[in-house]
Short mmCIF file of C-alpha atoms in Angstrom, two decimals:
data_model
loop_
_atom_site.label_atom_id
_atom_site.label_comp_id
_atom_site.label_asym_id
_atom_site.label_seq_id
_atom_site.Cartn_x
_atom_site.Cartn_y
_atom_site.Cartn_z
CA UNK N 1 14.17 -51.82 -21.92
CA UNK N 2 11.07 -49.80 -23.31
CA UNK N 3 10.25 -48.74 -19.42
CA UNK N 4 13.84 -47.70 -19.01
CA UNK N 5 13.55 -45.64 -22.60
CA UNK N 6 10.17 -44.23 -21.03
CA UNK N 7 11.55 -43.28 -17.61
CA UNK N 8 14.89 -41.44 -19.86
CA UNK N 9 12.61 -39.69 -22.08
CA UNK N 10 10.07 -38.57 -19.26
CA UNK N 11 12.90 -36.94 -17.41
CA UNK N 12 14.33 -35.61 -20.45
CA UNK N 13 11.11 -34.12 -20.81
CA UNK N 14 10.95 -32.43 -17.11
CA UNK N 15 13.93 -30.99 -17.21
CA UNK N 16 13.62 -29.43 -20.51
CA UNK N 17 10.16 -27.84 -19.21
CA UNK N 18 12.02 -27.06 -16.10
CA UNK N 19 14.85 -25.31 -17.98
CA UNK N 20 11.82 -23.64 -20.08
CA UNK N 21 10.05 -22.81 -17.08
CA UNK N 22 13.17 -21.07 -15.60
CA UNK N 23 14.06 -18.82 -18.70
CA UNK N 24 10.30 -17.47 -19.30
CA UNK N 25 10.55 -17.22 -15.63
CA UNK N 26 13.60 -14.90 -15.71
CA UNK N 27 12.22 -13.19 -18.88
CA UNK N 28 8.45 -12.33 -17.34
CA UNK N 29 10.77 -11.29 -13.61
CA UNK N 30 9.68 -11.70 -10.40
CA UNK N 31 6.87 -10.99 -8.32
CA UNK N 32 5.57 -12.27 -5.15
CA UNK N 33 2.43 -13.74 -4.90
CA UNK N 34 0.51 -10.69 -3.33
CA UNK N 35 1.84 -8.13 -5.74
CA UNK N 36 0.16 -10.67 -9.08
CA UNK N 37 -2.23 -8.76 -10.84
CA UNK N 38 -5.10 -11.36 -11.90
CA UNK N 39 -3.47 -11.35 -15.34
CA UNK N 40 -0.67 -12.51 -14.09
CA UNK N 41 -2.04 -15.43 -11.20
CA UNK N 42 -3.98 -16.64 -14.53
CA UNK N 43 -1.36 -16.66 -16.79
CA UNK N 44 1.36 -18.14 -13.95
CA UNK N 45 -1.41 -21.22 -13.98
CA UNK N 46 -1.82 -21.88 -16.87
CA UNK N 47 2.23 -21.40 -17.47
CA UNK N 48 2.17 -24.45 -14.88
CA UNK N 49 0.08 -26.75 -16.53
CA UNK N 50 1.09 -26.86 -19.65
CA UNK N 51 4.46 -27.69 -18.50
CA UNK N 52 3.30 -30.73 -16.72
CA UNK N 53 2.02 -31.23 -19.89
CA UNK N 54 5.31 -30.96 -22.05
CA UNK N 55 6.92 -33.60 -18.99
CA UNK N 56 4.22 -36.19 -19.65
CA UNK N 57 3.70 -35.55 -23.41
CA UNK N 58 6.35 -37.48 -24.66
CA UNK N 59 4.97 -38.22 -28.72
CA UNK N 60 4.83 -34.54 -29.25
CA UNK N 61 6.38 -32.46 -27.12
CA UNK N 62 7.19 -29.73 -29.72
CA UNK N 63 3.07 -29.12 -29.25
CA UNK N 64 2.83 -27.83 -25.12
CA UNK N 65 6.41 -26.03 -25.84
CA UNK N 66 4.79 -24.19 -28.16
CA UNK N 67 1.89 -23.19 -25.98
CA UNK N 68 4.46 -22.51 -23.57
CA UNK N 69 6.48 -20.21 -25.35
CA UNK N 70 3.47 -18.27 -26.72
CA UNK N 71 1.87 -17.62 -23.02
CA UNK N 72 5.31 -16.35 -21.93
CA UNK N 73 5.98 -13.96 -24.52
CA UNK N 74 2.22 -13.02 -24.37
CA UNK N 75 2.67 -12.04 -20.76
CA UNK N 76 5.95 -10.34 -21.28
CA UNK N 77 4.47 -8.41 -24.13
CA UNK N 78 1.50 -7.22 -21.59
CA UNK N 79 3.70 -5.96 -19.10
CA UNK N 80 5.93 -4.08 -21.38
CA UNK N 81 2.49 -2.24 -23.43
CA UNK N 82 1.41 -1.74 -19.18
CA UNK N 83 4.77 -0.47 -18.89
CA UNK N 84 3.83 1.98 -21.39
CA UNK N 85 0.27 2.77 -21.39
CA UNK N 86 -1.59 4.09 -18.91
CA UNK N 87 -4.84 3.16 -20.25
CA UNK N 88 -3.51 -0.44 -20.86
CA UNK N 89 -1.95 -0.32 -17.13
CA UNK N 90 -5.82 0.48 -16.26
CA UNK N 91 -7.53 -2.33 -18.16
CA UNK N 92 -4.84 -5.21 -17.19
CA UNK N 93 -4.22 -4.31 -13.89
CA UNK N 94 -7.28 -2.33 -12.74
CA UNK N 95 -7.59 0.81 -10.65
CA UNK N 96 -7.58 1.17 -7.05
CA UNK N 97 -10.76 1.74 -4.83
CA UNK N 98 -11.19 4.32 -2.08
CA UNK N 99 -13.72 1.93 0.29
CA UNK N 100 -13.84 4.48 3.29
CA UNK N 101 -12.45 8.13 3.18
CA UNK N 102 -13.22 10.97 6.07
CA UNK N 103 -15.15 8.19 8.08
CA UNK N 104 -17.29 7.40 4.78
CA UNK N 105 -17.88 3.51 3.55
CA UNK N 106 -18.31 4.08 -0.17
CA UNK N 107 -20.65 1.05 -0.47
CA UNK N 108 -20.49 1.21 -4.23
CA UNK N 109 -17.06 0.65 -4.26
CA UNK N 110 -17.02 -2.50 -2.35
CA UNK N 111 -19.61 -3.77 -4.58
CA UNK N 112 -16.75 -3.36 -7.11
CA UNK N 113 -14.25 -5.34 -5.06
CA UNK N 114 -16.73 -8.02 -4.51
CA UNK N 115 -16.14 -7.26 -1.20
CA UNK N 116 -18.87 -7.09 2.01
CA UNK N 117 -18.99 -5.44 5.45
CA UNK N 118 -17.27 -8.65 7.37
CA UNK N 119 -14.41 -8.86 4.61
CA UNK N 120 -13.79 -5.28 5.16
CA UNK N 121 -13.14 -5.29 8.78
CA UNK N 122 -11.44 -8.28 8.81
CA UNK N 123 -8.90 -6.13 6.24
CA UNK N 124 -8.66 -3.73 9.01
CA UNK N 125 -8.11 -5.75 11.99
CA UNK N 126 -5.34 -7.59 9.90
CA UNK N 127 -3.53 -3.86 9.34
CA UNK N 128 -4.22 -3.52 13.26
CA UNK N 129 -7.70 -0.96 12.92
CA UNK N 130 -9.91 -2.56 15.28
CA UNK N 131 -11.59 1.04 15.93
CA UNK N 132 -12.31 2.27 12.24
CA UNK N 133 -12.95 6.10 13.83
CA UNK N 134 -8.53 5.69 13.67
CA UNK N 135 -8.74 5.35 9.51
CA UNK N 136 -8.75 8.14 7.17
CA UNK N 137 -8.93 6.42 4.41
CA UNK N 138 -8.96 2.67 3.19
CA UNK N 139 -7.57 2.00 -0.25
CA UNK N 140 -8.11 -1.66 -2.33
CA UNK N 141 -4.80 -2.03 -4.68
CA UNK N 142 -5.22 -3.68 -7.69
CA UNK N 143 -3.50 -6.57 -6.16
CA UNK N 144 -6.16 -7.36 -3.40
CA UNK N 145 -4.02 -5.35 -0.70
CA UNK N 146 -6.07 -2.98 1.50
CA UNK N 147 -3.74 -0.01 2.36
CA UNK N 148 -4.74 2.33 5.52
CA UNK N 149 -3.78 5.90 5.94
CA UNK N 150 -4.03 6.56 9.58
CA UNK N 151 -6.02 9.98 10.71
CA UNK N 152 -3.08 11.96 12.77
CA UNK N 153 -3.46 11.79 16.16
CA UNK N 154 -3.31 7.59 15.53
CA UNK N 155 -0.09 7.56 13.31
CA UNK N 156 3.33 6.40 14.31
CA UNK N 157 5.41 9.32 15.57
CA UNK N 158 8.67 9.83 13.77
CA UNK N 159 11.86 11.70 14.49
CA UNK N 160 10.87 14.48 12.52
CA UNK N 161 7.66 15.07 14.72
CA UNK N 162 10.40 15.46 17.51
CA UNK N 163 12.72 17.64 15.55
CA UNK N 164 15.39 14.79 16.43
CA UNK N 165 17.85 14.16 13.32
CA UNK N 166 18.87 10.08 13.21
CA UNK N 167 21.67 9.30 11.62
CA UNK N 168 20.87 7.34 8.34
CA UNK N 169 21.09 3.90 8.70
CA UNK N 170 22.53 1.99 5.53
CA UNK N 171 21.97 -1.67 3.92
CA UNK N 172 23.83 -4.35 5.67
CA UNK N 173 25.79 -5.68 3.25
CA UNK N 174 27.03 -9.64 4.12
CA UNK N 175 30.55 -9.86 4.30
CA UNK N 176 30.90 -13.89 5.77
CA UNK N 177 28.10 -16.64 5.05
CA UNK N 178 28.38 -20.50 6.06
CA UNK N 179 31.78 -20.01 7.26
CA UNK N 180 33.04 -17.94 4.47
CA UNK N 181 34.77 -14.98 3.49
CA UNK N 182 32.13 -13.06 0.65
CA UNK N 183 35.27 -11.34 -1.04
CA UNK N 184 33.26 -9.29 -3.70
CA UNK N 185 31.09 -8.01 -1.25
CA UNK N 186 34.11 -6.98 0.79
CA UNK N 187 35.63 -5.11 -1.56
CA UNK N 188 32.86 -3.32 -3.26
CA UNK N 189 32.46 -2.06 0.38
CA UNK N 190 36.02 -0.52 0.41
CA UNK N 191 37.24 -3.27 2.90
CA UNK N 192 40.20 -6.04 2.96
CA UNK N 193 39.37 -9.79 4.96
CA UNK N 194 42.45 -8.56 6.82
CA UNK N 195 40.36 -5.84 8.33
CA UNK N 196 37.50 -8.51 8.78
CA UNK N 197 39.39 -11.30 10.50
CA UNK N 198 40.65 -8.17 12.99
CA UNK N 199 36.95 -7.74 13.69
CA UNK N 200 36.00 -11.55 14.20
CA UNK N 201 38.92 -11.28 16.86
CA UNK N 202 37.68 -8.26 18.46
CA UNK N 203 35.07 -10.44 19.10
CA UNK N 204 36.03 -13.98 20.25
CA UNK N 205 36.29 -15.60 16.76
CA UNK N 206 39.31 -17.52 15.64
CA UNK N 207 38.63 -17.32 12.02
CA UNK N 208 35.25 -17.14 9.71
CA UNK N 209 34.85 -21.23 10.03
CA UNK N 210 33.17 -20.65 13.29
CA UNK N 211 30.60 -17.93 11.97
CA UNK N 212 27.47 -18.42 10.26
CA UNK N 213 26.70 -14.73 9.15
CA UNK N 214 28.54 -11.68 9.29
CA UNK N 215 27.02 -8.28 8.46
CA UNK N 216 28.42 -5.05 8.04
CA UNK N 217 26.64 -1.78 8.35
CA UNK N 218 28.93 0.88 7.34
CA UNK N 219 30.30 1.88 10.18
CA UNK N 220 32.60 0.00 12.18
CA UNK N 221 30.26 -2.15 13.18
CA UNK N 222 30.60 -6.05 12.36
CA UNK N 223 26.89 -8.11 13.33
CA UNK N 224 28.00 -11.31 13.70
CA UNK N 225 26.44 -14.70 14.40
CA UNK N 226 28.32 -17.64 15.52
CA UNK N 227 28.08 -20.95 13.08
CA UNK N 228 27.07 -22.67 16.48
CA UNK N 229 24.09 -21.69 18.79
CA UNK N 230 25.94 -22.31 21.90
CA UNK N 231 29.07 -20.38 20.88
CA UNK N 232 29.61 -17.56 22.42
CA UNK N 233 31.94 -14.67 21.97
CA UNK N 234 34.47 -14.64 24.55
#
């Protein structure tokens, strides 16, 4: 009976971290990995463990909630004063680095990025630069990102360098997913399902059931793909 009152109150436990977890989570939003500034990578840590903590702590929870609480609002009240201040912005997050500009290695700079030569390179033939006389410049961000700025004759051409005018392309929005109509996103785009099931016939479908995703670009144009990989349109 006792192990059956520990297991209930451990899981009690997780899920109330879990449900913590989730709210700071939504409160601090989202970032991916490579945009974290080391503020943040610390802080998401640390967030971590004391959860685990407040799952396995079952005498005094009320303690690692605590801590919990206080590092999310701590980091939410960092990124609103970086939000705000420039000079806080600077001390948090850091400022970027110029490491090569007009075929120049600034070595002092990547003695600020704790960075040497072989890192360096390795940055560029990751961005594709395996001849560095093709950069311009070479930029650390203050999330460990290299950017590149190409020197002219190396950089992609684009329409406008051809004095061609593209038609602008627009967000696909989905309109069918799993085998269902998305009827919000249907209307918001001005559209009926009558109008979509006309377009699934155009193109060999009986009905959404048999399609996995169905995007539409703004045009007439319906992207579909079947539910099946061997179905094809007929």
């Amino acid at each position: 009976m006792e192990i059956l009152r520990s297991v209930g109150l451990t899981a009690a436990a997780s899920a109330a971290s879990i449900l913590v977890l989730f709210l700071l989570t939504k409160l601090m939003g989202s970032k991916q990995v490579s945009q974290m500034t080391m503020f943040d990578y610390i802080t998401g840590i640390t967030i971590g463990s004391v959860a685990a903590e407040m799952a396995t702590e079952l005498e005094e929870p009320s303690k690692p909630l605590t801590a919990l609480v206080i590092y999310g609002l701590a980091a939410v009240g960092i990124s609103m004063l970086t939000s705000k201040s420039v000079r806080a912005r600077s001390a948090v997050t850091g400022k970027p680095l110029v490491l090569l500009d007009n075929g120049v290695i600034d070595r002092d700079n990547l003695k600020k990025a704790r960075m040497d030569l072989n890192e360096f390179l390795t940055f560029c033939r990751m961005s594709g630069y395996f001849d560095l006389s093709q950069v311009q410049t070479a930029v650390l961000e203050h999330n460990g990102v290299v950017s590149f700025l190409p020197k002219e004759p190396y950089r992609p051409t684009t329409p406008s360098d051809m004095d061609l005018k593209p038609k602008q392309s627009r967000v696909q929005i989905p309109f069918i997913m799993d085998g269902k109509l998305l009827p919000d996103n249907i209307t918001q785009a001005g559209r009926e399902d009558a109008w979509v099931r006309r377009a699934l016939l155009k193109q060999g479908y009986r009905d959404e059931s048999e399609v996995l995703l169905a995007l539409w670009d703004g045009d007439a144009k319906l992207t579909v793909f079947p539910m099946r990989a061997s179905r094809l349109p007929e």
